[in-house]
PDB file of C-alpha atoms and ligand atoms in Angstrom:
ATOM      1  CA  MET A  10     -33.763 -25.939  -2.009  1.00 89.00           C
ATOM      2  CA  ASN A  11     -36.002 -23.721  -4.136  1.00 93.00           C
ATOM      3  CA  GLU A  12     -34.620 -23.917  -7.626  1.00 93.00           C
ATOM      4  CA  ALA A  13     -37.445 -21.900  -9.213  1.00 94.00           C
ATOM      5  CA  LEU A  14     -36.892 -18.949  -6.886  1.00 95.00           C
ATOM      6  CA  PHE A  15     -33.137 -19.294  -7.319  1.00 97.00           C
ATOM      7  CA  THR A  16     -33.462 -19.095 -11.112  1.00 97.00           C
ATOM      8  CA  SER A  17     -35.676 -16.036 -10.919  1.00 96.00           C
ATOM      9  CA  LEU A  18     -33.421 -14.322  -8.353  1.00 97.00           C
ATOM     10  CA  ASN A  19     -30.444 -14.937 -10.602  1.00 96.00           C
ATOM     11  CA  LYS A  20     -32.271 -13.364 -13.503  1.00 96.00           C
ATOM     12  CA  SER A  21     -33.325 -10.320 -11.453  1.00 97.00           C
ATOM     13  CA  CYS A  22     -29.788  -9.903 -10.142  1.00 97.00           C
ATOM     14  CA  SER A  23     -28.181 -10.128 -13.532  1.00 96.00           C
ATOM     15  CA  ASN A  24     -30.645  -7.578 -14.943  1.00 96.00           C
ATOM     16  CA  ALA A  25     -29.869  -5.215 -12.078  1.00 96.00           C
ATOM     17  CA  ASN A  26     -26.129  -5.965 -12.071  1.00 96.00           C
ATOM     18  CA  ALA A  27     -26.477  -7.146  -8.485  1.00 98.00           C
ATOM     19  CA  THR A  28     -24.855  -9.997  -6.566  1.00 98.00           C
ATOM     20  CA  LEU A  29     -26.926 -12.714  -4.932  1.00 98.00           C
ATOM     21  CA  VAL A  30     -25.542 -13.748  -1.551  1.00 98.00           C
ATOM     22  CA  VAL A  31     -27.143 -16.978  -0.359  1.00 98.00           C
ATOM     23  CA  VAL A  32     -27.512 -16.699   3.405  1.00 98.00           C
ATOM     24  CA  SER A  33     -26.591 -20.141   4.676  1.00 98.00           C
ATOM     25  CA  LYS A  34     -26.720 -19.584   8.444  1.00 97.00           C
ATOM     26  CA  THR A  35     -28.220 -22.570  10.287  1.00 96.00           C
ATOM     27  CA  ARG A  36     -28.108 -24.666   7.071  1.00 96.00           C
ATOM     28  CA  THR A  37     -26.225 -27.922   6.762  1.00 96.00           C
ATOM     29  CA  LEU A  38     -23.205 -28.528   4.561  1.00 97.00           C
ATOM     30  CA  ALA A  39     -25.375 -30.615   2.235  1.00 96.00           C
ATOM     31  CA  GLN A  40     -27.878 -27.767   1.860  1.00 96.00           C
ATOM     32  CA  ILE A  41     -25.076 -25.375   1.010  1.00 97.00           C
ATOM     33  CA  GLU A  42     -23.473 -27.809  -1.431  1.00 97.00           C
ATOM     34  CA  ALA A  43     -26.755 -28.046  -3.330  1.00 96.00           C
ATOM     35  CA  TYR A  44     -26.500 -24.316  -4.147  1.00 97.00           C
ATOM     36  CA  TYR A  45     -22.762 -24.551  -4.682  1.00 98.00           C
ATOM     37  CA  ASN A  46     -23.436 -27.172  -7.336  1.00 97.00           C
ATOM     38  CA  LEU A  47     -25.821 -24.750  -9.053  1.00 96.00           C
ATOM     39  CA  GLY A  48     -22.938 -22.280  -9.304  1.00 97.00           C
ATOM     40  CA  VAL A  49     -23.349 -20.140  -6.172  1.00 98.00           C
ATOM     41  CA  ARG A  50     -20.042 -18.945  -4.729  1.00 98.00           C
ATOM     42  CA  ASP A  51     -21.239 -16.114  -2.455  1.00 98.00           C
ATOM     43  CA  PHE A  52     -22.533 -17.348   0.894  1.00 98.00           C
ATOM     44  CA  GLY A  53     -23.418 -15.304   3.980  1.00 98.00           C
ATOM     45  CA  GLU A  54     -23.153 -16.302   7.635  1.00 98.00           C
ATOM     46  CA  ASN A  55     -23.912 -14.339  10.775  1.00 97.00           C
ATOM     47  CA  ARG A  56     -22.102 -16.314  13.475  1.00 97.00           C
ATOM     48  CA  VAL A  57     -18.337 -16.642  13.564  1.00 98.00           C
ATOM     49  CA  GLU A  58     -18.043 -20.175  14.976  1.00 98.00           C
ATOM     50  CA  GLU A  59     -20.434 -21.504  12.370  1.00 98.00           C
ATOM     51  CA  LEU A  60     -18.656 -19.585   9.631  1.00 98.00           C
ATOM     52  CA  LEU A  61     -15.287 -21.064  10.629  1.00 98.00           C
ATOM     53  CA  GLN A  62     -16.616 -24.617  10.648  1.00 98.00           C
ATOM     54  CA  LYS A  63     -18.228 -24.236   7.245  1.00 98.00           C
ATOM     55  CA  GLN A  64     -15.232 -22.486   5.723  1.00 98.00           C
ATOM     56  CA  THR A  65     -13.009 -25.386   6.786  1.00 98.00           C
ATOM     57  CA  ALA A  66     -15.386 -28.016   5.438  1.00 98.00           C
ATOM     58  CA  LEU A  67     -16.386 -26.467   2.122  1.00 98.00           C
ATOM     59  CA  PRO A  68     -14.467 -25.609  -1.094  1.00 98.00           C
ATOM     60  CA  ASP A  69     -11.878 -22.827  -1.081  1.00 98.00           C
ATOM     61  CA  ASP A  70     -13.404 -20.875  -3.945  1.00 98.00           C
ATOM     62  CA  ILE A  71     -16.404 -19.860  -1.820  1.00 98.00           C
ATOM     63  CA  LYS A  72     -16.565 -16.147  -1.050  1.00 98.00           C
ATOM     64  CA  TRP A  73     -17.693 -15.885   2.563  1.00 98.00           C
ATOM     65  CA  HIS A  74     -19.724 -12.845   3.581  1.00 98.00           C
ATOM     66  CA  ALA A  75     -19.880 -12.009   7.301  1.00 98.00           C
ATOM     67  CA  ILE A  76     -23.309 -10.403   7.581  1.00 98.00           C
ATOM     68  CA  GLY A  77     -24.132 -10.451  11.301  1.00 96.00           C
ATOM     69  CA  HIS A  78     -23.087  -8.277  14.191  1.00 95.00           C
ATOM     70  CA  LEU A  79     -19.361  -8.930  14.661  1.00 97.00           C
ATOM     71  CA  GLN A  80     -17.665  -8.815  18.042  1.00 97.00           C
ATOM     72  CA  ARG A  81     -14.192  -7.343  18.091  1.00 97.00           C
ATOM     73  CA  ASN A  82     -12.666 -10.357  19.806  1.00 98.00           C
ATOM     74  CA  LYS A  83     -13.712 -12.544  16.847  1.00 98.00           C
ATOM     75  CA  VAL A  84     -12.326 -10.352  14.079  1.00 98.00           C
ATOM     76  CA  LYS A  85      -8.947 -12.078  14.111  1.00 98.00           C
ATOM     77  CA  LYS A  86     -10.555 -15.421  13.253  1.00 98.00           C
ATOM     78  CA  VAL A  87     -12.343 -14.273  10.109  1.00 98.00           C
ATOM     79  CA  VAL A  88      -9.810 -11.854   8.691  1.00 98.00           C
ATOM     80  CA  PRO A  89      -7.597 -14.546   7.072  1.00 98.00           C
ATOM     81  CA  PHE A  90     -10.293 -15.677   4.654  1.00 98.00           C
ATOM     82  CA  VAL A  91     -13.407 -13.490   4.733  1.00 98.00           C
ATOM     83  CA  HIS A  92     -14.452 -11.959   1.401  1.00 98.00           C
ATOM     84  CA  LEU A  93     -16.609  -9.106   2.697  1.00 98.00           C
ATOM     85  CA  ILE A  94     -17.716  -7.947   6.144  1.00 98.00           C
ATOM     86  CA  HIS A  95     -21.163  -6.335   5.748  1.00 98.00           C
ATOM     87  CA  SER A  96     -21.680  -5.306   9.346  1.00 98.00           C
ATOM     88  CA  VAL A  97     -19.122  -2.665  10.277  1.00 98.00           C
ATOM     89  CA  ASP A  98     -21.092  -0.509  12.689  1.00 97.00           C
ATOM     90  CA  SER A  99     -18.491   1.182  14.894  1.00 97.00           C
ATOM     91  CA  GLU A 100     -15.158   2.939  14.823  1.00 97.00           C
ATOM     92  CA  ARG A 101     -13.678   0.419  17.255  1.00 97.00           C
ATOM     93  CA  LEU A 102     -14.675  -2.480  15.031  1.00 98.00           C
ATOM     94  CA  LEU A 103     -13.177  -0.744  11.997  1.00 98.00           C
ATOM     95  CA  GLU A 104      -9.923  -0.161  13.916  1.00 98.00           C
ATOM     96  CA  GLU A 105      -9.800  -3.785  15.003  1.00 98.00           C
ATOM     97  CA  ILE A 106     -10.345  -5.109  11.472  1.00 98.00           C
ATOM     98  CA  ASN A 107      -7.614  -2.803  10.182  1.00 98.00           C
ATOM     99  CA  LYS A 108      -5.236  -3.922  12.918  1.00 98.00           C
ATOM    100  CA  CYS A 109      -5.819  -7.660  12.351  1.00 98.00           C
ATOM    101  CA  ALA A 110      -5.653  -7.230   8.584  1.00 98.00           C
ATOM    102  CA  LYS A 111      -2.386  -5.338   8.847  1.00 98.00           C
ATOM    103  CA  ALA A 112      -0.893  -8.107  10.988  1.00 98.00           C
ATOM    104  CA  ILE A 113      -1.356 -10.595   8.151  1.00 98.00           C
ATOM    105  CA  ASP A 114      -0.929  -8.015   5.392  1.00 98.00           C
ATOM    106  CA  ARG A 115      -4.291  -8.672   3.796  1.00 98.00           C
ATOM    107  CA  LYS A 116      -6.690  -5.951   2.711  1.00 98.00           C
ATOM    108  CA  ILE A 117     -10.245  -6.648   3.891  1.00 98.00           C
ATOM    109  CA  GLY A 118     -13.407  -5.607   2.082  1.00 98.00           C
ATOM    110  CA  ILE A 119     -15.999  -4.036   4.326  1.00 98.00           C
ATOM    111  CA  LEU A 120     -19.393  -2.356   4.157  1.00 98.00           C
ATOM    112  CA  LEU A 121     -20.465   0.334   6.583  1.00 98.00           C
ATOM    113  CA  GLN A 122     -23.726  -0.758   8.181  1.00 98.00           C
ATOM    114  CA  PHE A 123     -26.264   2.017   8.694  1.00 98.00           C
ATOM    115  CA  HIS A 124     -29.287   2.014  10.941  1.00 96.00           C
ATOM    116  CA  ILE A 125     -32.351   2.611   8.769  1.00 95.00           C
ATOM    117  CA  ALA A 126     -35.042   0.540  10.496  1.00 91.00           C
ATOM    118  CA  GLN A 127     -37.487   1.663  13.131  1.00 88.00           C
ATOM    119  CA  GLU A 128     -36.605  -1.239  15.408  1.00 83.00           C
ATOM    120  CA  GLU A 129     -34.197  -0.252  18.157  1.00 78.00           C
ATOM    121  CA  SER A 130     -32.580  -3.667  18.022  1.00 73.00           C
ATOM    122  CA  LYS A 131     -31.041  -3.374  14.574  1.00 74.00           C
ATOM    123  CA  TYR A 132     -27.383  -2.418  14.591  1.00 88.00           C
ATOM    124  CA  GLY A 133     -25.859   0.288  12.477  1.00 95.00           C
ATOM    125  CA  LEU A 134     -24.206   3.673  12.267  1.00 96.00           C
ATOM    126  CA  ALA A 135     -25.974   6.987  11.838  1.00 95.00           C
ATOM    127  CA  SER A 136     -24.655   9.033   8.919  1.00 96.00           C
ATOM    128  CA  ASN A 137     -23.508  11.901  11.181  1.00 96.00           C
ATOM    129  CA  VAL A 138     -21.446   9.416  13.200  1.00 97.00           C
ATOM    130  CA  ALA A 139     -19.756   8.130  10.049  1.00 98.00           C
ATOM    131  CA  ASN A 140     -19.066  11.680   8.846  1.00 98.00           C
ATOM    132  CA  ASN A 141     -17.615  12.594  12.207  1.00 98.00           C
ATOM    133  CA  LEU A 142     -15.385   9.509  12.152  1.00 98.00           C
ATOM    134  CA  PHE A 143     -13.944  10.273   8.704  1.00 98.00           C
ATOM    135  CA  GLU A 144     -13.433  13.935   9.571  1.00 98.00           C
ATOM    136  CA  ARG A 145     -11.094  12.800  12.324  1.00 98.00           C
ATOM    137  CA  LYS A 146      -9.635   9.787  10.545  1.00 98.00           C
ATOM    138  CA  ALA A 147      -9.759   9.906   6.772  1.00 98.00           C
ATOM    139  CA  PRO A 148     -10.615   6.565   5.110  1.00 98.00           C
ATOM    140  CA  ALA A 149      -7.059   6.341   3.708  1.00 97.00           C
ATOM    141  CA  THR A 150      -5.654   6.134   7.232  1.00 97.00           C
ATOM    142  CA  PHE A 151      -7.229   2.670   7.476  1.00 98.00           C
ATOM    143  CA  SER A 152      -4.458   1.166   5.394  1.00 98.00           C
ATOM    144  CA  HIS A 153      -5.804  -2.404   5.267  1.00 98.00           C
ATOM    145  CA  ILE A 154      -9.488  -1.668   4.808  1.00 98.00           C
ATOM    146  CA  ASP A 155     -11.066  -1.796   1.370  1.00 98.00           C
ATOM    147  CA  PHE A 156     -14.200   0.349   1.711  1.00 98.00           C
ATOM    148  CA  LYS A 157     -16.747  -1.246  -0.626  1.00 98.00           C
ATOM    149  CA  GLY A 158     -20.013   0.471   0.262  1.00 98.00           C
ATOM    150  CA  VAL A 159     -22.940   0.347   2.648  1.00 98.00           C
ATOM    151  CA  MET A 160     -25.362  -2.172   4.130  1.00 98.00           C
ATOM    152  CA  GLY A 161     -28.677  -1.873   5.886  1.00 97.00           C
ATOM    153  CA  MET A 162     -31.706  -3.795   7.053  1.00 96.00           C
ATOM    154  CA  ALA A 163     -35.208  -2.447   6.690  1.00 96.00           C
ATOM    155  CA  THR A 164     -37.863  -2.778   9.359  1.00 94.00           C
ATOM    156  CA  PHE A 165     -39.448  -6.246   9.399  1.00 93.00           C
ATOM    157  CA  SER A 166     -42.851  -5.060   8.266  1.00 93.00           C
ATOM    158  CA  SER A 167     -45.532  -5.678   5.678  1.00 94.00           C
ATOM    159  CA  ASP A 168     -45.768  -1.899   5.156  1.00 96.00           C
ATOM    160  CA  LYS A 169     -44.129  -1.677   1.744  1.00 97.00           C
ATOM    161  CA  GLU A 170     -43.924   2.100   1.726  1.00 97.00           C
ATOM    162  CA  LEU A 171     -42.098   2.093   5.040  1.00 97.00           C
ATOM    163  CA  VAL A 172     -39.608  -0.458   3.716  1.00 97.00           C
ATOM    164  CA  ARG A 173     -39.204   1.439   0.447  1.00 98.00           C
ATOM    165  CA  ASN A 174     -38.495   4.687   2.297  1.00 97.00           C
ATOM    166  CA  GLU A 175     -35.857   2.996   4.407  1.00 97.00           C
ATOM    167  CA  PHE A 176     -34.132   1.623   1.305  1.00 98.00           C
ATOM    168  CA  LYS A 177     -34.306   5.099  -0.275  1.00 98.00           C
ATOM    169  CA  GLN A 178     -32.697   6.447   2.870  1.00 98.00           C
ATOM    170  CA  LEU A 179     -29.845   3.921   2.619  1.00 98.00           C
ATOM    171  CA  HIS A 180     -29.344   4.787  -1.043  1.00 98.00           C
ATOM    172  CA  SER A 181     -29.082   8.464  -0.160  1.00 98.00           C
ATOM    173  CA  ILE A 182     -26.615   7.699   2.668  1.00 98.00           C
ATOM    174  CA  PHE A 183     -24.561   5.762   0.106  1.00 98.00           C
ATOM    175  CA  LYS A 184     -24.479   8.837  -2.159  1.00 98.00           C
ATOM    176  CA  GLU A 185     -23.594  11.109   0.737  1.00 98.00           C
ATOM    177  CA  MET A 186     -20.672   8.880   1.817  1.00 98.00           C
ATOM    178  CA  LYS A 187     -19.534   8.514  -1.773  1.00 98.00           C
ATOM    179  CA  ASN A 188     -19.562  12.301  -2.288  1.00 98.00           C
ATOM    180  CA  ASN A 189     -17.988  13.160   1.031  1.00 98.00           C
ATOM    181  CA  TRP A 190     -15.311  10.488   1.343  1.00 98.00           C
ATOM    182  CA  PHE A 191     -15.066   8.071  -1.554  1.00 98.00           C
ATOM    183  CA  SER A 192     -15.551  10.067  -4.743  1.00 98.00           C
ATOM    184  CA  ASN A 193     -12.153   8.909  -6.004  1.00 96.00           C
ATOM    185  CA  ASN A 194     -12.555   5.330  -4.858  1.00 97.00           C
ATOM    186  CA  GLU A 195     -14.226   3.211  -7.507  1.00 97.00           C
ATOM    187  CA  HIS A 196     -14.373   0.248  -5.103  1.00 98.00           C
ATOM    188  CA  PHE A 197     -16.970   2.106  -3.024  1.00 98.00           C
ATOM    189  CA  SER A 198     -19.920   0.940  -5.097  1.00 98.00           C
ATOM    190  CA  GLU A 199     -22.060  -1.540  -3.182  1.00 98.00           C
ATOM    191  CA  ILE A 200     -25.437  -1.147  -1.513  1.00 98.00           C
ATOM    192  CA  SER A 201     -26.205  -4.386   0.330  1.00 98.00           C
ATOM    193  CA  MET A 202     -29.949  -4.396   0.982  1.00 98.00           C
ATOM    194  CA  GLY A 203     -32.833  -6.804   0.449  1.00 98.00           C
ATOM    195  CA  MET A 204     -33.742 -10.084   2.128  1.00 98.00           C
ATOM    196  CA  SER A 205     -36.377 -12.758   1.446  1.00 96.00           C
ATOM    197  CA  GLY A 206     -39.312 -10.520   2.307  1.00 96.00           C
ATOM    198  CA  ASP A 207     -38.259  -7.280   0.644  1.00 97.00           C
ATOM    199  CA  PHE A 208     -35.759  -7.947  -2.151  1.00 97.00           C
ATOM    200  CA  GLU A 209     -38.021  -6.750  -4.991  1.00 97.00           C
ATOM    201  CA  ILE A 210     -38.317  -3.328  -3.378  1.00 98.00           C
ATOM    202  CA  ALA A 211     -34.580  -3.310  -2.606  1.00 98.00           C
ATOM    203  CA  LEU A 212     -33.701  -3.932  -6.258  1.00 98.00           C
ATOM    204  CA  GLU A 213     -36.075  -1.164  -7.358  1.00 98.00           C
ATOM    205  CA  GLU A 214     -34.314   1.177  -4.932  1.00 98.00           C
ATOM    206  CA  GLY A 215     -30.833   0.417  -6.200  1.00 98.00           C
ATOM    207  CA  SER A 216     -29.556  -2.603  -4.296  1.00 98.00           C
ATOM    208  CA  THR A 217     -26.360  -4.122  -5.680  1.00 98.00           C
ATOM    209  CA  MET A 218     -26.291  -7.050  -3.277  1.00 98.00           C
ATOM    210  CA  LEU A 219     -29.167  -9.201  -2.021  1.00 98.00           C
ATOM    211  CA  ARG A 220     -28.831 -11.348   1.091  1.00 98.00           C
ATOM    212  CA  ILE A 221     -31.415 -14.120   0.748  1.00 98.00           C
ATOM    213  CA  GLY A 222     -31.840 -16.946   3.243  1.00 97.00           C
ATOM    214  CA  SER A 223     -35.138 -18.469   4.330  1.00 96.00           C
ATOM    215  CA  SER A 224     -37.030 -18.367   1.040  1.00 96.00           C
ATOM    216  CA  LEU A 225     -34.251 -20.332  -0.696  1.00 97.00           C
ATOM    217  CA  PHE A 226     -34.658 -23.133   1.850  1.00 94.00           C
ATOM    218  CA  PRO A 227     -38.415 -23.778   2.038  1.00 86.00           C
ATOM    219  CA  ASN A 228     -39.528 -26.593   4.333  1.00 72.00           C
ATOM    220  CA  GLU A 229     -35.964 -26.934   5.512  1.00 62.00           C
ATOM    221  CA  LEU A 230     -36.321 -24.886   8.656  1.00 54.00           C
TER     222      LEU A 230
HETATM  223  C1  PLP B   2     -30.585 -13.885   8.174  1.00 62.66           C
HETATM  224  C2  PLP B   2     -30.142 -12.650   7.507  1.00 62.66           C
HETATM  225  C3  PLP B   2     -30.520 -12.385   6.176  1.00 62.66           C
HETATM  226  C4  PLP B   2     -31.427 -13.301   5.371  1.00 62.66           C
HETATM  227  O1  PLP B   2     -32.747 -13.118   5.772  1.00 62.66           O
HETATM  228  P1  PLP B   2     -33.948 -13.976   5.144  1.00 62.66           P
HETATM  229  O2  PLP B   2     -35.157 -13.242   5.566  1.00 62.66           O
HETATM  230  O3  PLP B   2     -33.823 -15.344   5.744  1.00 62.66           O
HETATM  231  O4  PLP B   2     -33.764 -13.993   3.668  1.00 62.66           O
HETATM  232  C5  PLP B   2     -30.033 -11.228   5.594  1.00 62.66           C
HETATM  233  N1  PLP B   2     -29.223 -10.383   6.268  1.00 62.66           N
HETATM  234  C6  PLP B   2     -28.858 -10.601   7.538  1.00 62.66           C
HETATM  235  C7  PLP B   2     -27.976  -9.612   8.221  1.00 62.66           C
HETATM  236  C8  PLP B   2     -29.301 -11.741   8.205  1.00 62.66           C
HETATM  237  O5  PLP B   2     -28.927 -11.964   9.476  1.00 62.66           O
END
């Protein structure tokens, strides 16, 4: 645990009106409980099996964020309890979440993940693909989806200007989506960006949600 960083992150987030999501993937229950006991309720996981095990073992008031690439055949398992899915990067995934959510009559919060990094490997939509999708199927046709905003990951790089430009790009995609499709939806308000290595820049560029893992667990790798 890194209580000093945690305290300063909390302060930065409250100044910026942002949410701190503690990324607990690969961490033990005891490591998670240490942050829970400091008041954290938002935790992020990227693998479904691990998420299910932790959700069963830990208190019910935790808000679980699914932040990693999500396979369609695993959607059904997370839909009953997940708080927010950050990684919606395809029409088929969106359809599947809506279908599973409808089956249990629960509305699911999601973020549209956009590709902003230079790395080929990072998942995400392009803005023209999202526009094309909503031209054919308006957001309201996804009856059990609560569209909450956008998410993106910057290039893993020490080039701060590159990272800043990518966050600016995500912020402008957020505005474009808001204008085009969600201007009357006050829920569409989140920009999930910023990790251990780049959260200061992300906050400066308008992040409303930080996803911080490794730096909150020093020497616990
Ligand atoms: C692991 C992960 C994070 C946290 O990254 P750190 O560099 O450990 O803070 C954030 N977002 C996603 C999607 C992740 O998979």
